[in-house]
Tab-separated table of C-alpha atoms and ligand atoms in Angstrom:
chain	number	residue	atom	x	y	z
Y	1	UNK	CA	0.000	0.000	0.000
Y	2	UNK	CA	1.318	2.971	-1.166
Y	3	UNK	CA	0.473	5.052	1.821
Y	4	UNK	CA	2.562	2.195	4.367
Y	5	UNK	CA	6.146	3.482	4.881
Y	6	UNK	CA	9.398	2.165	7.041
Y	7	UNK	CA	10.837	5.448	8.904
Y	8	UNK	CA	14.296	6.063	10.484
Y	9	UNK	CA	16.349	8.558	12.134
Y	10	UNK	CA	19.484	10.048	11.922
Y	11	UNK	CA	20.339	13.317	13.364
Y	12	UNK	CA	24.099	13.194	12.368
Y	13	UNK	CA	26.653	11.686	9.841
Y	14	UNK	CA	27.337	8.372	11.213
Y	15	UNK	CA	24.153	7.188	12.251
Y	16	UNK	CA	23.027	8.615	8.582
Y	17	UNK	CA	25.253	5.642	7.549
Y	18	UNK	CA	23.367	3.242	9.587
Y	19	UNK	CA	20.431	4.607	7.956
Y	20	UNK	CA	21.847	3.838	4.704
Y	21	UNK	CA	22.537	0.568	5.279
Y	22	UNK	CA	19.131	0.045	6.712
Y	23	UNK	CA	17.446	1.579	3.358
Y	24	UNK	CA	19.649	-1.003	1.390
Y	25	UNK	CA	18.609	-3.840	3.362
Y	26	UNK	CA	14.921	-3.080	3.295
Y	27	UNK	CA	15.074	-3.023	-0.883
Y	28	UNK	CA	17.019	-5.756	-0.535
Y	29	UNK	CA	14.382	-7.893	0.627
Y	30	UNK	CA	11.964	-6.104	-1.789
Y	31	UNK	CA	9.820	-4.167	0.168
Y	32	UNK	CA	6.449	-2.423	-1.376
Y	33	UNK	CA	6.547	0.186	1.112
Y	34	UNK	CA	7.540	3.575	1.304
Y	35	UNK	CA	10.976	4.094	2.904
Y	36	UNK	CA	11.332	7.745	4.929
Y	37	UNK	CA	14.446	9.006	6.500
Y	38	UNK	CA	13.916	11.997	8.895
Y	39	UNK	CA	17.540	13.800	9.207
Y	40	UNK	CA	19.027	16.671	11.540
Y	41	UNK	CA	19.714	19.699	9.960
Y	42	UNK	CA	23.653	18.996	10.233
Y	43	UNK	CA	23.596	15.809	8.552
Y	44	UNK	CA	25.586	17.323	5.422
Y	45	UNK	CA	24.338	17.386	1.823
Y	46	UNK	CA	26.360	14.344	-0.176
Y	47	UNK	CA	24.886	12.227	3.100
Y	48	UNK	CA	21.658	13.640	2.464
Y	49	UNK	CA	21.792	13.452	-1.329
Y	50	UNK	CA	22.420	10.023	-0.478
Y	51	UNK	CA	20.122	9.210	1.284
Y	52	UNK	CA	17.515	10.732	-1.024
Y	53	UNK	CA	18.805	7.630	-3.677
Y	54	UNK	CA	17.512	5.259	-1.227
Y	55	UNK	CA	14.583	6.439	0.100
Y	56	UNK	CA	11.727	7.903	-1.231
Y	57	UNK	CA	11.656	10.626	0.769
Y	58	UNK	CA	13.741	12.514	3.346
Y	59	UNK	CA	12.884	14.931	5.812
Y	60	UNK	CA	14.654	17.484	7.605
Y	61	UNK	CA	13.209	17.657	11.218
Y	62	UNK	CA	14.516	20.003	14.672
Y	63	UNK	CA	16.287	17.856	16.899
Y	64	UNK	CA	14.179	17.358	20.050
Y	65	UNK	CA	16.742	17.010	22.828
Y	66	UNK	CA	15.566	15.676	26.444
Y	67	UNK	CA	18.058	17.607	27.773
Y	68	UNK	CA	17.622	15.074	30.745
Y	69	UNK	CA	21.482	14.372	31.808
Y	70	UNK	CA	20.482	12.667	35.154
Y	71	UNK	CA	18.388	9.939	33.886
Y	72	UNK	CA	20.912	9.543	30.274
Y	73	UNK	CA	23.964	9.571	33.425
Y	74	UNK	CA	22.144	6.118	34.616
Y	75	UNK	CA	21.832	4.412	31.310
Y	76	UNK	CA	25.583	5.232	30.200
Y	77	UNK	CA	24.087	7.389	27.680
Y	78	UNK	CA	24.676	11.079	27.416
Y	79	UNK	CA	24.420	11.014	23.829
Y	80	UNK	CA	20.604	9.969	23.879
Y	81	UNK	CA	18.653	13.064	24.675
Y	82	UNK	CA	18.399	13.627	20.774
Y	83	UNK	CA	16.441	10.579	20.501
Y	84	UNK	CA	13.603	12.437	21.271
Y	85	UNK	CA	13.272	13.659	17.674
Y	86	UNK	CA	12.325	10.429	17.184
Y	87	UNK	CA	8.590	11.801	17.783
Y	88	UNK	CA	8.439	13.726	15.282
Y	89	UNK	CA	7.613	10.569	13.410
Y	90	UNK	CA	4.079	10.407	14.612
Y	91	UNK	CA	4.070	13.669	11.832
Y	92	UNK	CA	3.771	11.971	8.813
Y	93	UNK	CA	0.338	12.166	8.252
Y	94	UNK	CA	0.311	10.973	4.488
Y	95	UNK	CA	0.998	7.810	5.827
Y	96	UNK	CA	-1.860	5.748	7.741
Y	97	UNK	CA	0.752	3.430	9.047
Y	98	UNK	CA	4.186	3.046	9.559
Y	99	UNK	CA	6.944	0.853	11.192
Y	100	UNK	CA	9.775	2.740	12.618
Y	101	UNK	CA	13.380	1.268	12.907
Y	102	UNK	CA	16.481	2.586	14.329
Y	103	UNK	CA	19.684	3.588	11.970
Y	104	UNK	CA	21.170	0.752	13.771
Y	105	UNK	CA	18.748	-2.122	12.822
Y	106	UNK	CA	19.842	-4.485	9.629
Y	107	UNK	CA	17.011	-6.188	7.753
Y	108	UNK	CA	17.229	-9.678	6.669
Y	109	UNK	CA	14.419	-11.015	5.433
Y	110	UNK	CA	11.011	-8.844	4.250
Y	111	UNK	CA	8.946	-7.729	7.069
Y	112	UNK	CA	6.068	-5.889	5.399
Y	113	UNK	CA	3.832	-8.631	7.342
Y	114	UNK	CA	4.514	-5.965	10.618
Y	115	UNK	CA	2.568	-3.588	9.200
Y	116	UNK	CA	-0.625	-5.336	9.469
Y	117	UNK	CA	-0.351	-4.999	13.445
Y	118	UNK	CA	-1.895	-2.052	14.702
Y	119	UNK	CA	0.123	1.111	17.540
Y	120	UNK	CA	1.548	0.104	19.565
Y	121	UNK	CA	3.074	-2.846	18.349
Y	122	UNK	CA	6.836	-3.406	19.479
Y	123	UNK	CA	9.134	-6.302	20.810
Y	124	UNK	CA	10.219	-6.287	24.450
Y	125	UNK	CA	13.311	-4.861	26.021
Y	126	UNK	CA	15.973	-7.416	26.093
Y	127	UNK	CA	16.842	-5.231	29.652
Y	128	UNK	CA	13.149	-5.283	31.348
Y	129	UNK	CA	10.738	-7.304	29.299
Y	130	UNK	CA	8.038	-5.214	30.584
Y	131	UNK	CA	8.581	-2.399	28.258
Y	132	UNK	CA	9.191	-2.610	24.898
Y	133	UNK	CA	12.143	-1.427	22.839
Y	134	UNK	CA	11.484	1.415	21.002
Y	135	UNK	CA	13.963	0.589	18.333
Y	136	UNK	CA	11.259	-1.291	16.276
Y	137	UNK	CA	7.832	-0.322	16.703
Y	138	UNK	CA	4.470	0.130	14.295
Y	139	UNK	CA	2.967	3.358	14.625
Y	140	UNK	CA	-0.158	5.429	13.111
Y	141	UNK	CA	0.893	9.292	12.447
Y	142	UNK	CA	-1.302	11.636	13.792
Y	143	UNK	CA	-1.154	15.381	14.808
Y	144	UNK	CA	-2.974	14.815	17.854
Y	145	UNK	CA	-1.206	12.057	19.175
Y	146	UNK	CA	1.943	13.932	18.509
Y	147	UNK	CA	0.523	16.516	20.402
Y	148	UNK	CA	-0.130	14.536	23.320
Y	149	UNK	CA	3.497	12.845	23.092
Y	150	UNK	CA	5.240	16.266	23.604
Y	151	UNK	CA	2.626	17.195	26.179
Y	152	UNK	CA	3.427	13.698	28.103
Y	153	UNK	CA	7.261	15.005	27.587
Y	154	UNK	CA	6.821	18.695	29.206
Y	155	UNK	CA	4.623	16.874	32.148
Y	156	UNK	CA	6.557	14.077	33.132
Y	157	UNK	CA	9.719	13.706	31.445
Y	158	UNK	CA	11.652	10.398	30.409
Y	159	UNK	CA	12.725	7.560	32.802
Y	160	UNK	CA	15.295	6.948	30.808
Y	161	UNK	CA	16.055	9.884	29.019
Y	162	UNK	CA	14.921	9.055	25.890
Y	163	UNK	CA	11.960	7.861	23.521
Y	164	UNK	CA	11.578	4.795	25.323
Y	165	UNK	CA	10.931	5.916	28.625
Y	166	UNK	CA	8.426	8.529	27.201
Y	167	UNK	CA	6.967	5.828	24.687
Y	168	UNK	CA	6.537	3.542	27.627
Y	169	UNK	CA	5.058	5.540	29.744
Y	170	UNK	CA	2.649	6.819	27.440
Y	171	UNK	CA	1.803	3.897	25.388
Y	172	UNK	CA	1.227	1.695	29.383
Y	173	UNK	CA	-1.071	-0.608	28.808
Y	174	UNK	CA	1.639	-2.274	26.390
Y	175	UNK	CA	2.950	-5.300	28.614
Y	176	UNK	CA	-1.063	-6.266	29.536
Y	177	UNK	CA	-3.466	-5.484	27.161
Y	178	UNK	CA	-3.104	-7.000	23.852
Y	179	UNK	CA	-0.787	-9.758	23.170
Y	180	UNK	CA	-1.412	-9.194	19.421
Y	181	UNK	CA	1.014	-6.103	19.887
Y	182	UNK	CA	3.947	-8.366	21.580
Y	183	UNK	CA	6.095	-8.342	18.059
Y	184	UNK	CA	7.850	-11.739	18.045
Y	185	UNK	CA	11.769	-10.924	19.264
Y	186	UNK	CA	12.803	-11.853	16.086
Y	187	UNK	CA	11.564	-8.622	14.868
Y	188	UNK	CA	14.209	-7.267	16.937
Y	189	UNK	CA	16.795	-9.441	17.910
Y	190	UNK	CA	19.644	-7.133	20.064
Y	191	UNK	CA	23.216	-9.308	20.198
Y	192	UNK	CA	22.361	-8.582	24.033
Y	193	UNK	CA	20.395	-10.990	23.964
Y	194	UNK	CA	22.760	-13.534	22.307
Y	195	UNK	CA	24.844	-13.375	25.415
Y	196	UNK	CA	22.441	-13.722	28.049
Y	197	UNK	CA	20.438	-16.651	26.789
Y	198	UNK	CA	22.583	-18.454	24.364
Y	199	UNK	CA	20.344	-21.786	24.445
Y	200	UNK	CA	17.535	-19.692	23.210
Y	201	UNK	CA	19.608	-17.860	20.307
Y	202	UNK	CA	21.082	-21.070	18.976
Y	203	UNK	CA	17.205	-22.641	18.729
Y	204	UNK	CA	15.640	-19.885	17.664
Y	205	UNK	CA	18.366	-16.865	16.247
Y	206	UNK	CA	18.248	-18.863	12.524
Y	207	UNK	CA	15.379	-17.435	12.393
Y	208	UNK	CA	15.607	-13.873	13.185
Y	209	UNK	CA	14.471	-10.673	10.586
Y	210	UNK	CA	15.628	-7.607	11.857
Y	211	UNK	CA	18.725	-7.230	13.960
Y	212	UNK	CA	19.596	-4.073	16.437
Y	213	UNK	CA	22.930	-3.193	17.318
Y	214	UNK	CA	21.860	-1.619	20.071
Y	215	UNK	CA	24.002	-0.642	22.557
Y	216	UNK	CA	27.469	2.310	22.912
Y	217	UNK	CA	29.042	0.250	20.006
Y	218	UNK	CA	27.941	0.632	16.207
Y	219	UNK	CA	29.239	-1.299	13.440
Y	220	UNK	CA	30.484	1.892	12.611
Y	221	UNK	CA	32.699	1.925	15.729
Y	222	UNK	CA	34.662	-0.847	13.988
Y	223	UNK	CA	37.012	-0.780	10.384
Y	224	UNK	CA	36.818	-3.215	7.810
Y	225	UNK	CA	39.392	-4.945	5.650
Y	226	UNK	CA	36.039	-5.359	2.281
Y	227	UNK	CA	39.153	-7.729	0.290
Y	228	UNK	CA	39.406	-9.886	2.965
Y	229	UNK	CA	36.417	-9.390	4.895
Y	230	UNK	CA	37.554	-8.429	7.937
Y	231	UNK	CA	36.801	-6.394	10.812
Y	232	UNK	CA	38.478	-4.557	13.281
Y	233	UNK	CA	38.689	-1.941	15.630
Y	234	UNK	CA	39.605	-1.102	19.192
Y	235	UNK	CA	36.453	-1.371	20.771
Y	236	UNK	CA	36.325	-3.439	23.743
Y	237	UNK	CA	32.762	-3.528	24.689
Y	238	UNK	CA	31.616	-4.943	21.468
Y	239	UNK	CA	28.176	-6.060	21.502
Y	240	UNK	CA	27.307	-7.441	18.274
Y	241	UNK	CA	27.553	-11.070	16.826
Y	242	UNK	CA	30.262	-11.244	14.628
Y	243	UNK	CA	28.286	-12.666	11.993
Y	244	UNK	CA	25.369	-10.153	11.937
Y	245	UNK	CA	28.772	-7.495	11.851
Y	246	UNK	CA	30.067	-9.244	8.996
Y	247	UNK	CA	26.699	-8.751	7.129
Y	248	UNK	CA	26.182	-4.860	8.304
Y	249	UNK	CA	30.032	-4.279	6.838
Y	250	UNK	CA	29.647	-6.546	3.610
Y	251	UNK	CA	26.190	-4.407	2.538
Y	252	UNK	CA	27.589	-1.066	3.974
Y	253	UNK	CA	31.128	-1.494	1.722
Y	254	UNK	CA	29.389	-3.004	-1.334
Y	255	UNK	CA	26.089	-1.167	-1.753
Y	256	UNK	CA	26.737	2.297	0.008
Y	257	UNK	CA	30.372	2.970	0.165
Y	258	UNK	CA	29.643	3.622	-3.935
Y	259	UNK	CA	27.215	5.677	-3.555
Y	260	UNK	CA	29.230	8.104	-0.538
Y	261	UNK	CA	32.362	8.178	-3.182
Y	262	UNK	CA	30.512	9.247	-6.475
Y	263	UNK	CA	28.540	11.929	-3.697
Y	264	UNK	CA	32.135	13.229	-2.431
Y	265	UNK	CA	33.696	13.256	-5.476
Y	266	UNK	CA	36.945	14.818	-4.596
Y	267	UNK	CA	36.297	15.697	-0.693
Y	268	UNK	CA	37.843	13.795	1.086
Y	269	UNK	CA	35.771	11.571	3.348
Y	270	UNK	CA	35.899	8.386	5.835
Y	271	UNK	CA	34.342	5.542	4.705
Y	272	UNK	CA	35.645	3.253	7.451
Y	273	UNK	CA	36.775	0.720	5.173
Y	274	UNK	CA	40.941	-0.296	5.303
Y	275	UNK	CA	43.013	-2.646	3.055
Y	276	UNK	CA	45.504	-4.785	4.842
Y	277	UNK	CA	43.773	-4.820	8.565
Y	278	UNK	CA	45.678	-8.032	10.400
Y	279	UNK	CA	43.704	-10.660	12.291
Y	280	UNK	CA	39.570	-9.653	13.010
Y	281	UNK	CA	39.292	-8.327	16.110
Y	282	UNK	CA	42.964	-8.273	16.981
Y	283	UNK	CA	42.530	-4.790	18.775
Y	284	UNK	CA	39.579	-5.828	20.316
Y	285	UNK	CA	41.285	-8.493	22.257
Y	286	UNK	CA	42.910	-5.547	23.874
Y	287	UNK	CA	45.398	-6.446	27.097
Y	288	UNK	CA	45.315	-10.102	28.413
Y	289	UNK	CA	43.795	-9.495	31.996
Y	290	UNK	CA	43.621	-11.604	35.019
Y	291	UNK	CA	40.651	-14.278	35.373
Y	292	UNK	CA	39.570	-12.037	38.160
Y	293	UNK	CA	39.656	-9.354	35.921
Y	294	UNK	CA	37.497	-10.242	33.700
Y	295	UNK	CA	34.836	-11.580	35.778
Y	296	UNK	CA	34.929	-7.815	37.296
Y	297	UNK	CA	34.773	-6.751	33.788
Y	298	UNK	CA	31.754	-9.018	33.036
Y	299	UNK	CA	29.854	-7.816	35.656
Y	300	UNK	CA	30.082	-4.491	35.281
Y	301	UNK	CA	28.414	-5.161	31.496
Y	302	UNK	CA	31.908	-5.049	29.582
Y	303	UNK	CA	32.223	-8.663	28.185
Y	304	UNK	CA	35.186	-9.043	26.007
Y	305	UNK	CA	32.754	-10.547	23.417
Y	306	UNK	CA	34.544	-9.948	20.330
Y	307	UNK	CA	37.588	-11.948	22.175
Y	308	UNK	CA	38.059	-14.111	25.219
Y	309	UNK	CA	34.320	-13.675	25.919
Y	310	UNK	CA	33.397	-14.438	22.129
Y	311	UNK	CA	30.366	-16.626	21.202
Y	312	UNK	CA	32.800	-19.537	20.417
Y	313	UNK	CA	34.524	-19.649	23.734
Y	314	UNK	CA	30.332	-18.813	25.605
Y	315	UNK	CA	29.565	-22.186	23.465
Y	316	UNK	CA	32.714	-24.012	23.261
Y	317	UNK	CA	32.449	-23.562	27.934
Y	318	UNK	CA	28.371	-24.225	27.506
Y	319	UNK	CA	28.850	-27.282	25.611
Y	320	UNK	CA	31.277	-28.882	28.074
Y	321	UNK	CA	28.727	-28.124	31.130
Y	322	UNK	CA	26.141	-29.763	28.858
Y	323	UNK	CA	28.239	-32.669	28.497
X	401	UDP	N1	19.892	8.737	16.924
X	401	UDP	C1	20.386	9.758	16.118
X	401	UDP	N2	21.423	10.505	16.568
X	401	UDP	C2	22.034	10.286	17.763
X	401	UDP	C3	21.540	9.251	18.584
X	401	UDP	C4	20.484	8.493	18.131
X	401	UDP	O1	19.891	9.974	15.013
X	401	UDP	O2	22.994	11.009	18.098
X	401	UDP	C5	18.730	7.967	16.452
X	401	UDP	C6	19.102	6.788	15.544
X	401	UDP	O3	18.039	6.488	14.671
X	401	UDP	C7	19.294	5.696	16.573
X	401	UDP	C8	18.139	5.969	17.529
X	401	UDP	O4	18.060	7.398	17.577
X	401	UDP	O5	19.274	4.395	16.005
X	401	UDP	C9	18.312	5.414	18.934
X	401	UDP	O6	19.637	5.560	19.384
X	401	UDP	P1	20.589	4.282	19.527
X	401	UDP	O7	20.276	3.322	18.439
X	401	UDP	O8	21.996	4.761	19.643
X	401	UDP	O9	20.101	3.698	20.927
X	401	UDP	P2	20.247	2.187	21.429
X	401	UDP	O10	19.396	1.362	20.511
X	401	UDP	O11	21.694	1.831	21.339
X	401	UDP	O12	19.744	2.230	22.825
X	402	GLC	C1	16.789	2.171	23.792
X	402	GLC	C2	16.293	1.919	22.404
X	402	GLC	C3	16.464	3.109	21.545
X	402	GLC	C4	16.025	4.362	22.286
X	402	GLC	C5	16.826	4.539	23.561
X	402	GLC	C6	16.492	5.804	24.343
X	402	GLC	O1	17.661	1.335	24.356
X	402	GLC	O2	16.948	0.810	21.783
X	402	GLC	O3	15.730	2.918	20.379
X	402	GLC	O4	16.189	5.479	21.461
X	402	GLC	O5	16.608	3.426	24.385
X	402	GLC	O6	15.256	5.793	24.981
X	403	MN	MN1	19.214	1.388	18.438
């Protein structure tokens, strides 16, 4: 239906990548919806011109800010407060429904099926199941209920800082009312997830249609070696399967990284991509630390995944308790 559309967000020039990528992978799997990216006025022109080659339409919208440092402070976050512009989705009233996805989200297999749910339909929070995560979620655009968000905003703020708390709050009959608008995890499968219920992942993760790389590291965080498909990077709090990596860099390198150079021209730009990068992951492994160490480390949220606490070695120490 022609008046159905995916929406993103990217307020700056990196998660405009993400966006890109995102576009791609939703044409990819042959979509018959309309794809909208909403931008921040400082997202430059060649990114925007971009964009405009993937999606049918792009928007320049203010950037809401929460402004809410205290509650961002608890989450790790202080770069979230923009995520508020994220409302300004519920503004595209040509559309009757939409589905909006995060610039960090990777499609990969068609999902037009979501948008037969009706508002609010979203997957849960791989953090508190209760709520859901608010970086997939079917929406209706309306004036009024955009209203009403930015009234809910001004009266009670965010929990968290950002969209989600508001969204939660707002939209809180979510967790009880209509199991119908429970989207199937799948729908928005967080490497999180990966790493705290690994049983669950390996019988089920084949399956999954949209991941989220949510968390402080982006695949854009990392380099990657296109000739021999490699990635690397010194990021130590990596929190995305390698393999889902591997396809975010493969699509970004082959299918945007074109696009970005024929844009720049001669400018100079940073496409992320390296020749001659040594072992995947190498920096990642970062300092050998003590066993102790590490469990601290692990605690505190800052698994070494992409090295001594990588899927294989999670597996490789499940299998043998298994055994
Ligand atoms: N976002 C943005 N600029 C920012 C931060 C966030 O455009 O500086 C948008 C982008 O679409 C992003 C979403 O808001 O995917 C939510 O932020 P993020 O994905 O970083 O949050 P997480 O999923 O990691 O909690
Ligand atoms: C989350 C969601 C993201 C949202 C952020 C701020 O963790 O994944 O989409 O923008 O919280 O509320
Ligand atoms: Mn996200």
């Amino acid at each position: 239906m022609a008046d159905q559309a995916f929406v993103t967000l990217a307020t700056n020039e990196s998660y405009a990548r993400g966006a890109m990528v995102l576009g791609k992978s939703l044409r990819n799997h042959n979509t018959t919806k309309k794809l909208v990216a909403l931008v921040g006025p400082h997202v430059s022109e060649p990114c925007q011109s971009v964009l405009k080659r993937i999606f049918d339409e792009v928007r320049v919208v203010d950037v809401l800010d929460s402004g809410d440092t205290a509650h961002l402070a608890m989450m790790k976050r202080p770069d979230l407060g923009v995520t508020f512009t994220k409302l300004h989705c519920w503004t595209l009233t040509h559309y009757s429904k939409c589905v909006f996805m995060d610039a960090d989200t990777l499609v990969l297999s068609n999902i037009d099926e979501l948008l037969e749910r009706e508002e609010l339909s979203a997957a849960p929070d791989p953090g508190w199941p209760d709520c859901f995560n608010s970086g997939v979620f079917v929406f209706s655009p309306s004036n009024e209920t955009y209203a009403k968000l930015l009234q809910h905003c001004t009266e009670h703020g965010s929990f968290d800082g950002g969209d989600q708390g508001v969204l939660n709050s707002f939209f809180n009959t979510w967790a009880t009312a209509d199991i119908s608008k429970h989207l199937p995890f799948i729908y928005n499968l967080s490497s999180i997830a990966i790493y705290t219920y690994l049983p669950a992942f390996k019988q089920y993760g084949g399956n999954a249609k949209v991941v989220h790389f949510l968390g402080k590291t982006k695949p854009w965080s990392y380099t990657f070696d296109p000739k021999a498909k490699q990635i690397s990077g010194s990021v130590h709090e990596a929190t995305a399967h390698p393999t889902f990596l591997l396809d975010w860099w493969t699509l970004y390198s082959s299918a945007v990284v074109p696009l970005l150079q024929e844009q720049y021209g001669d400018q100079p730009f940073h496409s992320g991509c390296v020749e001659g990068e040594s072992s995947p992951f190498a920096e990642a492994l970062g300092p050998q630390l003590s066993s102790e160490e590490r469990k601290q480390k692990w605690e505190q949220g800052q698994a070494d995944y992409m090295g001594m606490d990588s899927f294989d070695n999670i597996k490789r120490k499940l299998d043998t308790f298994l055994k």
